C-alpha positions as a Python dict, from the first residue, in 0.01 Angstrom:
ca = {
    (1, 'M'): (0, 0, 0),
    (2, 'A'): (224, -297, -72),
    (3, 'R'): (100, -315, -432),
    (4, 'D'): (254, -145, -734),
    (5, 'K'): (33, -2, -1008),
    (6, 'P'): (-24, -269, -1272),
    (7, 'T'): (189, -206, -1583),
    (8, 'A'): (317, -417, -1868),
    (9, 'G'): (549, -572, -1611),
    (10, 'I'): (275, -762, -1421),
    (11, 'E'): (236, -1126, -1502),
    (12, 'I'): (63, -1438, -1380),
    (13, 'K'): (259, -1714, -1216),
    (14, 'V'): (88, -2059, -1198),
    (15, 'H'): (169, -2278, -905),
    (16, 'S'): (116, -2631, -1044),
    (17, 'R'): (85, -2784, -694),
    (18, 'H'): (-212, -2578, -592),
    (19, 'G'): (-342, -2455, -924),
    (20, 'E'): (-368, -2098, -787),
    (21, 'H'): (-248, -1777, -939),
    (22, 'E'): (-30, -1503, -793),
    (23, 'V'): (71, -1156, -906),
    (24, 'Q'): (440, -1094, -920),
    (25, 'P'): (646, -811, -1060),
    (26, 'A'): (814, -918, -1394),
    (27, 'A'): (1138, -764, -1255),
    (28, 'A'): (1148, -1018, -967),
    (29, 'R'): (1192, -1313, -1194),
    (30, 'S'): (1219, -1404, -1570),
    (31, 'R'): (920, -1493, -1775),
    (32, 'P'): (851, -1872, -1789),
    (33, 'S'): (959, -2026, -2117),
    (34, 'G'): (700, -2101, -2370),
    (35, 'T'): (471, -1810, -2277),
    (36, 'S'): (391, -1530, -2516),
    (37, 'P'): (438, -1159, -2426),
    (38, 'I'): (75, -1099, -2494),
    (39, 'E'): (-43, -1352, -2231),
    (40, 'F'): (183, -1220, -1960),
    (41, 'G'): (275, -860, -2048),
    (42, 'Q'): (-66, -731, -2133),
    (43, 'Y'): (-284, -895, -1871),
    (44, 'R'): (-458, -643, -1655),
    (45, 'P'): (-688, -824, -1399),
    (46, 'F'): (-839, -533, -1222),
    (47, 'K'): (-993, -205, -1340),
    (48, 'K'): (-800, 117, -1252),
    (49, 'W'): (-1022, 411, -1141),
    (50, 'V'): (-959, 782, -1195),
    (51, 'P'): (-962, 934, -844),
    (52, 'W'): (-1187, 1237, -807),
    (53, 'L'): (-1376, 1181, -469),
    (54, 'V'): (-1069, 1212, -243),
    (55, 'P'): (-970, 1555, -407),
    (56, 'V'): (-1332, 1666, -354),
    (57, 'F'): (-1299, 1570, 13),
    (58, 'V'): (-984, 1775, 39),
    (59, 'V'): (-1158, 2076, -123),
    (60, 'A'): (-1465, 2029, 100),
    (61, 'N'): (-1256, 2027, 422),
    (62, 'S'): (-1055, 2325, 312),
    (63, 'V'): (-1370, 2526, 235),
    (64, 'M'): (-1528, 2437, 571),
    (65, 'F'): (-1206, 2558, 743),
    (66, 'T'): (-1223, 2881, 552),
    (67, 'I'): (-1592, 2928, 641),
    (68, 'S'): (-1520, 2855, 1009),
    (69, 'M'): (-1242, 3119, 1013),
    (70, 'Y'): (-1474, 3368, 858),
    (71, 'V'): (-1748, 3294, 1110),
    (72, 'N'): (-1490, 3312, 1391),
    (73, 'D'): (-1399, 3675, 1313),
    (74, 'C'): (-1119, 3694, 1580),
    (75, 'P'): (-1061, 4074, 1570),
    (76, 'K'): (-1431, 4125, 1679),
    (77, 'N'): (-1378, 3914, 1983),
    (78, 'S'): (-1018, 3941, 2087),
    (79, 'A'): (-745, 4204, 2092),
    (80, 'S'): (-453, 3965, 2067),
    (81, 'C'): (-522, 3779, 1740),
    (82, 'I'): (-252, 3605, 1539),
    (83, 'G'): (-208, 3747, 1190),
    (84, 'R'): (-423, 4046, 1225),
    (85, 'F'): (-337, 4146, 868),
    (86, 'L'): (-570, 3860, 762),
    (87, 'G'): (-868, 4057, 898),
    (88, 'R'): (-1152, 3849, 1007),
    (89, 'F'): (-958, 3542, 898),
    (90, 'S'): (-693, 3594, 1163),
    (91, 'F'): (-631, 3325, 1419),
    (92, 'Q'): (-720, 3299, 1791),
    (93, 'P'): (-437, 3369, 2037),
    (94, 'L'): (-202, 3077, 2082),
    (95, 'K'): (-292, 3030, 2446),
    (96, 'E'): (-647, 2959, 2322),
    (97, 'N'): (-565, 2760, 2010),
    (98, 'P'): (-203, 2666, 1949),
    (99, 'L'): (-296, 2501, 1619),
    (100, 'L'): (-372, 2840, 1454),
    (101, 'G'): (-742, 2825, 1414),
    (102, 'P'): (-1087, 2945, 1538),
    (103, 'S'): (-1219, 2939, 1895),
    (104, 'S'): (-1400, 2638, 2046),
    (105, 'S'): (-1722, 2829, 2052),
    (106, 'T'): (-1708, 2883, 1684),
    (107, 'L'): (-1631, 2519, 1614),
    (108, 'E'): (-1933, 2428, 1839),
    (109, 'K'): (-2148, 2667, 1636),
    (110, 'M'): (-2030, 2506, 1310),
    (111, 'G'): (-2119, 2152, 1415),
    (112, 'A'): (-1837, 2016, 1632),
    (113, 'L'): (-1909, 1691, 1825),
    (114, 'E'): (-2042, 1781, 2172),
    (115, 'V'): (-2206, 1494, 2356),
    (116, 'D'): (-2465, 1699, 2549),
    (117, 'K'): (-2593, 1840, 2222),
    (118, 'V'): (-2605, 1499, 2060),
    (119, 'V'): (-2781, 1322, 2344),
    (120, 'Y'): (-3007, 1589, 2504),
    (121, 'G'): (-3026, 1835, 2214),
    (122, 'H'): (-3116, 1567, 1961),
    (123, 'Q'): (-2839, 1675, 1726),
    (124, 'A'): (-2716, 1340, 1607),
    (125, 'W'): (-2595, 1500, 1287),
    (126, 'R'): (-2290, 1621, 1484),
    (127, 'L'): (-2152, 1276, 1459),
    (128, 'I'): (-2099, 1342, 1084),
    (129, 'S'): (-2061, 1719, 1068),
    (130, 'C'): (-1756, 1707, 1298),
    (131, 'L'): (-1562, 1520, 1030),
    (132, 'W'): (-1549, 1822, 807),
    (133, 'L'): (-1424, 2066, 1072),
    (134, 'H'): (-1061, 2115, 1186),
    (135, 'A'): (-915, 2297, 1485),
    (136, 'G'): (-641, 2482, 1303),
    (137, 'V'): (-401, 2515, 1016),
    (138, 'F'): (-164, 2250, 1142),
    (139, 'H'): (-458, 2009, 1210),
    (140, 'I'): (-602, 2037, 854),
    (141, 'L'): (-268, 2018, 681),
    (142, 'A'): (-173, 1701, 863),
    (143, 'N'): (-507, 1536, 788),
    (144, 'M'): (-538, 1645, 432),
    (145, 'L'): (-181, 1535, 340),
    (146, 'S'): (-259, 1193, 490),
    (147, 'L'): (-584, 1178, 302),
    (148, 'V'): (-412, 1241, -29),
    (149, 'F'): (-132, 991, 27),
    (150, 'I'): (-368, 715, 150),
    (151, 'G'): (-699, 795, -15),
    (152, 'I'): (-578, 855, -379),
    (153, 'R'): (-420, 512, -408),
    (154, 'L'): (-723, 343, -256),
    (155, 'E'): (-963, 515, -480),
    (156, 'Q'): (-751, 415, -781),
    (157, 'E'): (-775, 56, -678),
    (158, 'F'): (-1130, 29, -558),
    (159, 'G'): (-1330, 324, -696),
    (160, 'F'): (-1512, 619, -542),
    (161, 'V'): (-1821, 439, -418),
    (162, 'R'): (-1637, 191, -192),
    (163, 'I'): (-1376, 434, -68),
    (164, 'G'): (-1631, 702, -9),
    (165, 'M'): (-1848, 462, 199),
    (166, 'L'): (-1533, 347, 389),
    (167, 'Y'): (-1441, 702, 469),
    (168, 'I'): (-1782, 822, 587),
    (169, 'V'): (-1880, 511, 786),
    (170, 'S'): (-1535, 490, 951),
    (171, 'G'): (-1558, 861, 1044),
    (172, 'F'): (-1903, 796, 1199),
    (173, 'G'): (-1759, 498, 1393),
    (174, 'G'): (-1481, 715, 1530),
    (175, 'S'): (-1723, 984, 1629),
    (176, 'L'): (-1943, 734, 1800),
    (177, 'M'): (-1661, 584, 2006),
    (178, 'S'): (-1534, 931, 2096),
    (179, 'A'): (-1883, 1036, 2220),
    (180, 'L'): (-1907, 724, 2435),
    (181, 'F'): (-1580, 779, 2616),
    (182, 'I'): (-1501, 1159, 2596),
    (183, 'Q'): (-1799, 1337, 2721),
    (184, 'S'): (-1647, 1686, 2801),
    (185, 'G'): (-1534, 1941, 2554),
    (186, 'I'): (-1569, 1916, 2182),
    (187, 'S'): (-1410, 1707, 1905),
    (188, 'V'): (-1343, 1784, 1540),
    (189, 'G'): (-1144, 1647, 1251),
    (190, 'A'): (-1120, 1376, 996),
    (191, 'S'): (-877, 1161, 1185),
    (192, 'G'): (-1123, 884, 1256),
    (193, 'A'): (-1208, 851, 893),
    (194, 'L'): (-835, 849, 804),
    (195, 'F'): (-775, 568, 1054),
    (196, 'G'): (-1062, 395, 891),
    (197, 'L'): (-867, 400, 565),
    (198, 'L'): (-568, 254, 741),
    (199, 'G'): (-780, -17, 892),
    (200, 'G'): (-934, -93, 546),
    (201, 'M'): (-588, -119, 398),
    (202, 'L'): (-490, -374, 670),
    (203, 'S'): (-806, -597, 619),
    (204, 'E'): (-772, -565, 244),
    (205, 'L'): (-416, -701, 266),
    (206, 'L'): (-532, -996, 481),
    (207, 'T'): (-839, -1093, 282),
    (208, 'N'): (-659, -1065, -50),
    (209, 'W'): (-341, -1223, 91),
    (210, 'T'): (-275, -1472, -192),
    (211, 'I'): (-252, -1202, -466),
    (212, 'Y'): (41, -1010, -312),
    (213, 'A'): (409, -1052, -352),
    (214, 'N'): (634, -951, -54),
    (215, 'K'): (320, -973, 158),
    (216, 'L'): (497, -1016, 491),
    (217, 'A'): (703, -700, 435),
    (218, 'A'): (390, -513, 335),
    (219, 'L'): (206, -634, 653),
    (220, 'L'): (496, -538, 891),
    (221, 'T'): (530, -195, 728),
    (222, 'L'): (151, -122, 756),
    (223, 'L'): (141, -246, 1120),
    (224, 'F'): (436, -28, 1209),
    (225, 'I'): (259, 279, 1061),
    (226, 'I'): (-67, 198, 1249),
    (227, 'V'): (101, 142, 1577),
    (228, 'I'): (301, 469, 1557),
    (229, 'N'): (-6, 674, 1473),
    (230, 'L'): (-210, 516, 1750),
    (231, 'A'): (78, 571, 2002),
    (232, 'V'): (75, 946, 1920),
    (233, 'G'): (-288, 940, 2031),
    (234, 'V'): (-195, 880, 2395),
    (235, 'L'): (-68, 1240, 2417),
    (236, 'P'): (-297, 1500, 2579),
    (237, 'H'): (-552, 1693, 2370),
    (238, 'V'): (-562, 1411, 2105),
    (239, 'D'): (-883, 1224, 2068),
    (240, 'N'): (-749, 867, 2037),
    (241, 'F'): (-1087, 712, 2087),
    (242, 'A'): (-1197, 860, 1754),
    (243, 'H'): (-882, 707, 1607),
    (244, 'I'): (-949, 368, 1756),
    (245, 'G'): (-1319, 370, 1662),
    (246, 'G'): (-1242, 478, 1307),
    (247, 'F'): (-969, 208, 1273),
    (248, 'I'): (-1196, -69, 1394),
    (249, 'S'): (-1477, 42, 1174),
    (250, 'G'): (-1249, 59, 872),
    (251, 'F'): (-1082, -280, 951),
    (252, 'L'): (-1426, -445, 949),
    (253, 'L'): (-1553, -264, 640),
    (254, 'G'): (-1236, -360, 460),
    (255, 'F'): (-1349, -720, 464),
    (256, 'V'): (-1681, -614, 311),
    (257, 'F'): (-1588, -351, 55),
    (258, 'L'): (-1231, -432, -43),
    (259, 'V'): (-1240, -802, -124),
    (260, 'R'): (-1076, -911, -450),
    (261, 'P'): (-1196, -1212, -665),
    (262, 'Q'): (-958, -1505, -715),
    (263, 'F'): (-715, -1475, -1012),
    (264, 'G'): (-832, -1822, -1121),
    (265, 'W'): (-1184, -1692, -1162),
    (266, 'V'): (-1057, -1377, -1342),
    (267, 'S'): (-840, -1581, -1575),
    (268, 'Q'): (-1125, -1821, -1641),
    (269, 'R'): (-1358, -1527, -1720),
    (270, 'N'): (-1110, -1380, -1964),
    (271, 'A'): (-995, -1702, -2124),
    (272, 'P'): (-1125, -1810, -2461),
    (273, 'R'): (-1440, -2034, -2460),
    (274, 'G'): (-1362, -2400, -2426),
    (275, 'N'): (-1016, -2349, -2262),
    (276, 'S'): (-1142, -2379, -1905),
    (277, 'S'): (-1155, -2729, -1765),
    (278, 'T'): (-1294, -2658, -1416),
    (279, 'S'): (-1518, -2390, -1291),
    (280, 'K'): (-1356, -2149, -1029),
    (281, 'S'): (-1530, -1985, -744),
    (282, 'K'): (-1516, -1607, -754),
    (283, 'Y'): (-1402, -1579, -386),
    (284, 'K'): (-1233, -1821, -145),
    (285, 'P'): (-1440, -1960, 143),
    (286, 'Y'): (-1254, -1765, 405),
    (287, 'Q'): (-1331, -1446, 223),
    (288, 'Y'): (-1713, -1520, 242),
    (289, 'V'): (-1676, -1609, 620),
    (290, 'L'): (-1489, -1279, 684),
    (291, 'W'): (-1740, -1079, 491),
    (292, 'V'): (-2034, -1213, 691),
    (293, 'V'): (-1865, -1194, 1036),
    (294, 'S'): (-1736, -842, 977),
    (295, 'L'): (-2069, -709, 860),
    (296, 'V'): (-2257, -868, 1157),
    (297, 'L'): (-1992, -724, 1405),
    (298, 'L'): (-2013, -380, 1245),
    (299, 'I'): (-2392, -355, 1254),
    (300, 'A'): (-2410, -492, 1609),
    (301, 'G'): (-2139, -258, 1730),
    (302, 'F'): (-2306, 49, 1581),
    (303, 'A'): (-2640, -48, 1721),
    (304, 'V'): (-2516, -116, 2071),
    (305, 'G'): (-2307, 197, 2070),
    (306, 'L'): (-2593, 420, 1961),
    (307, 'V'): (-2822, 270, 2231),
    (308, 'F'): (-2558, 343, 2500),
    (309, 'L'): (-2502, 691, 2366),
    (310, 'F'): (-2864, 801, 2358),
    (311, 'R'): (-2918, 655, 2701),
    (312, 'G'): (-2652, 894, 2827),
    (313, 'E'): (-2407, 622, 2919),
    (314, 'N'): (-2043, 709, 2994),
    (315, 'M'): (-1845, 405, 2896),
    (316, 'N'): (-1561, 498, 3134),
    (317, 'D'): (-1797, 389, 3413),
    (318, 'R'): (-1794, 39, 3269),
    (319, 'C'): (-1431, 34, 3183),
    (320, 'S'): (-1201, 179, 3455),
    (321, 'W'): (-879, 161, 3242),
    (322, 'C'): (-1008, 265, 2909),
    (323, 'H'): (-920, 630, 2947),
    (324, 'Y'): (-555, 536, 2920),
    (325, 'L'): (-613, 445, 2558),
    (326, 'S'): (-651, 818, 2488),
    (327, 'C'): (-413, 980, 2728),
    (328, 'I'): (-143, 842, 2957),
    (329, 'P'): (-43, 1091, 3228),
    (330, 'T'): (322, 1158, 3293),
    (331, 'S'): (530, 1400, 3499),
    (332, 'K'): (544, 1615, 3181),
    (333, 'W'): (169, 1654, 3126),
    (334, 'S'): (-174, 1601, 3281),
    (335, 'C'): (-470, 1425, 3121),
    (336, 'N'): (-745, 1617, 3308),
    (337, 'S'): (-977, 1799, 3069),
    (338, 'Q'): (-1267, 1906, 3279),
    (339, 'K'): (-1549, 2110, 3137),
    (340, 'F'): (-1641, 2404, 3366),
    (341, 'S'): (-1989, 2537, 3419),
    (342, 'C'): (-2065, 2885, 3564),
    (343, 'E'): (-2375, 3075, 3670),
    (344, 'T'): (-2373, 3434, 3554),
    (345, 'S'): (-2554, 3761, 3579),
    (346, 'Q'): (-2456, 4077, 3400),
    (347, 'L'): (-2532, 4451, 3453),
    (348, 'G'): (-2379, 4658, 3179),
    (349, 'N'): (-2014, 4570, 3161),
    (350, 'Q'): (-2014, 4426, 3511),
    (351, 'L'): (-2026, 4040, 3515),
    (352, 'N'): (-2102, 3838, 3824),
    (353, 'M'): (-2001, 3479, 3796),
    (354, 'T'): (-2019, 3174, 4023),
    (355, 'C'): (-1842, 2845, 3945),
    (356, 'L'): (-2080, 2557, 3994),
    (357, 'S'): (-1812, 2302, 4059),
    (358, 'N'): (-1630, 2482, 4353),
    (359, 'G'): (-1872, 2751, 4455),
    (360, 'R'): (-1620, 3035, 4399),
    (361, 'S'): (-1761, 3363, 4277),
    (362, 'G'): (-1633, 3696, 4157),
    (363, 'S'): (-1717, 4020, 3978),
    (364, 'Y'): (-1548, 4120, 3656),
    (365, 'S'): (-1551, 4416, 3424),
    (366, 'L'): (-1583, 4312, 3061),
    (367, 'T'): (-1395, 4477, 2781),
    (368, 'N'): (-1640, 4324, 2537),
    (369, 'S'): (-1943, 4101, 2587),
    (370, 'S'): (-1824, 3806, 2385),
    (371, 'S'): (-1877, 3449, 2489),
    (372, 'T'): (-1509, 3369, 2447),
    (373, 'E'): (-1412, 3616, 2727),
    (374, 'A'): (-1688, 3476, 2954),
    (375, 'E'): (-1563, 3121, 2894),
    (376, 'K'): (-1214, 3221, 2973),
    (377, 'I'): (-1317, 3387, 3302),
    (378, 'C'): (-1520, 3078, 3400),
    (379, 'S'): (-1222, 2852, 3334),
    (380, 'Q'): (-998, 3066, 3554),
    (381, 'L'): (-1254, 3084, 3826),
    (382, 'C'): (-1306, 2708, 3838),
    (383, 'S'): (-943, 2598, 3803),
}
């Protein structure tokens, strides 16, 4: 964030023309004459919190990844696992999962987001459970490092309740948008919640604009980071709709959860009795307006999205170009991610399979009767 941790170098500058207060680093200018070091050097307007929830989130995600690898038990289902010395914690072959992780069937079993199970299987809990699952080592490392760098600072500034709510609700918003636009395959990861934290940082900067020094530089830096991360989402196999949904949810929630009171109100509250000439409002009028509008938009968006989801709507039918927000096809890669369905019958180790999409059929001898091998055969038959 664009704000440094308050120390003895933070002081209050009074603008006589407007009568408002602004936080500025003491190093940026000299202390005004006639002011005491106590008044300017020891003033701490906002409480600092000890972060513990974000580390708990990191541990919870790591534990869930370890459990998913234990459940996956690659050596039992595949002969070409990566890191076989790890035993049942070894990884799926790279051609199945290049991120070094479990199989898609294991993630589905553990609670990955799959639209058919949410809509027709009445498993709405998958909109939340998918936030705690990750596709591989590279996936969880990238997300947890981002969570530590972003989340720790936010929790120090605003506390565990507000940041916890921001994280969970943004993650839900990301899952909801993903389910509305990507209805084939499965989706896992905390990326939607992380983009919610980025969105919250942006709205927090805007709604608390008057208390920041170097605010324009902070805004441009934050926008650059957000744009770069969203741009990466147009690559194949990245669920950018979860990123966008999480970001929008977090952006709106930031106006609700991360609003700061005016320094005039804080100064008046901490001033000796009788020293205040006029009563200051805790928040500026535009902060109240943003709070109400954002809350209404968020509730309405979630309500409409859930109605469309449980009616089985595919939002790509209503928006012909929206799929480009998640993947832009080029000569280097394709964006097709079709989910194949096959009809099977099995007698001993002999598997008879027919692809329902193209009608092709074949007979195969199974080395083992795992669902992973059957899924692979179905994919080859239908492609």
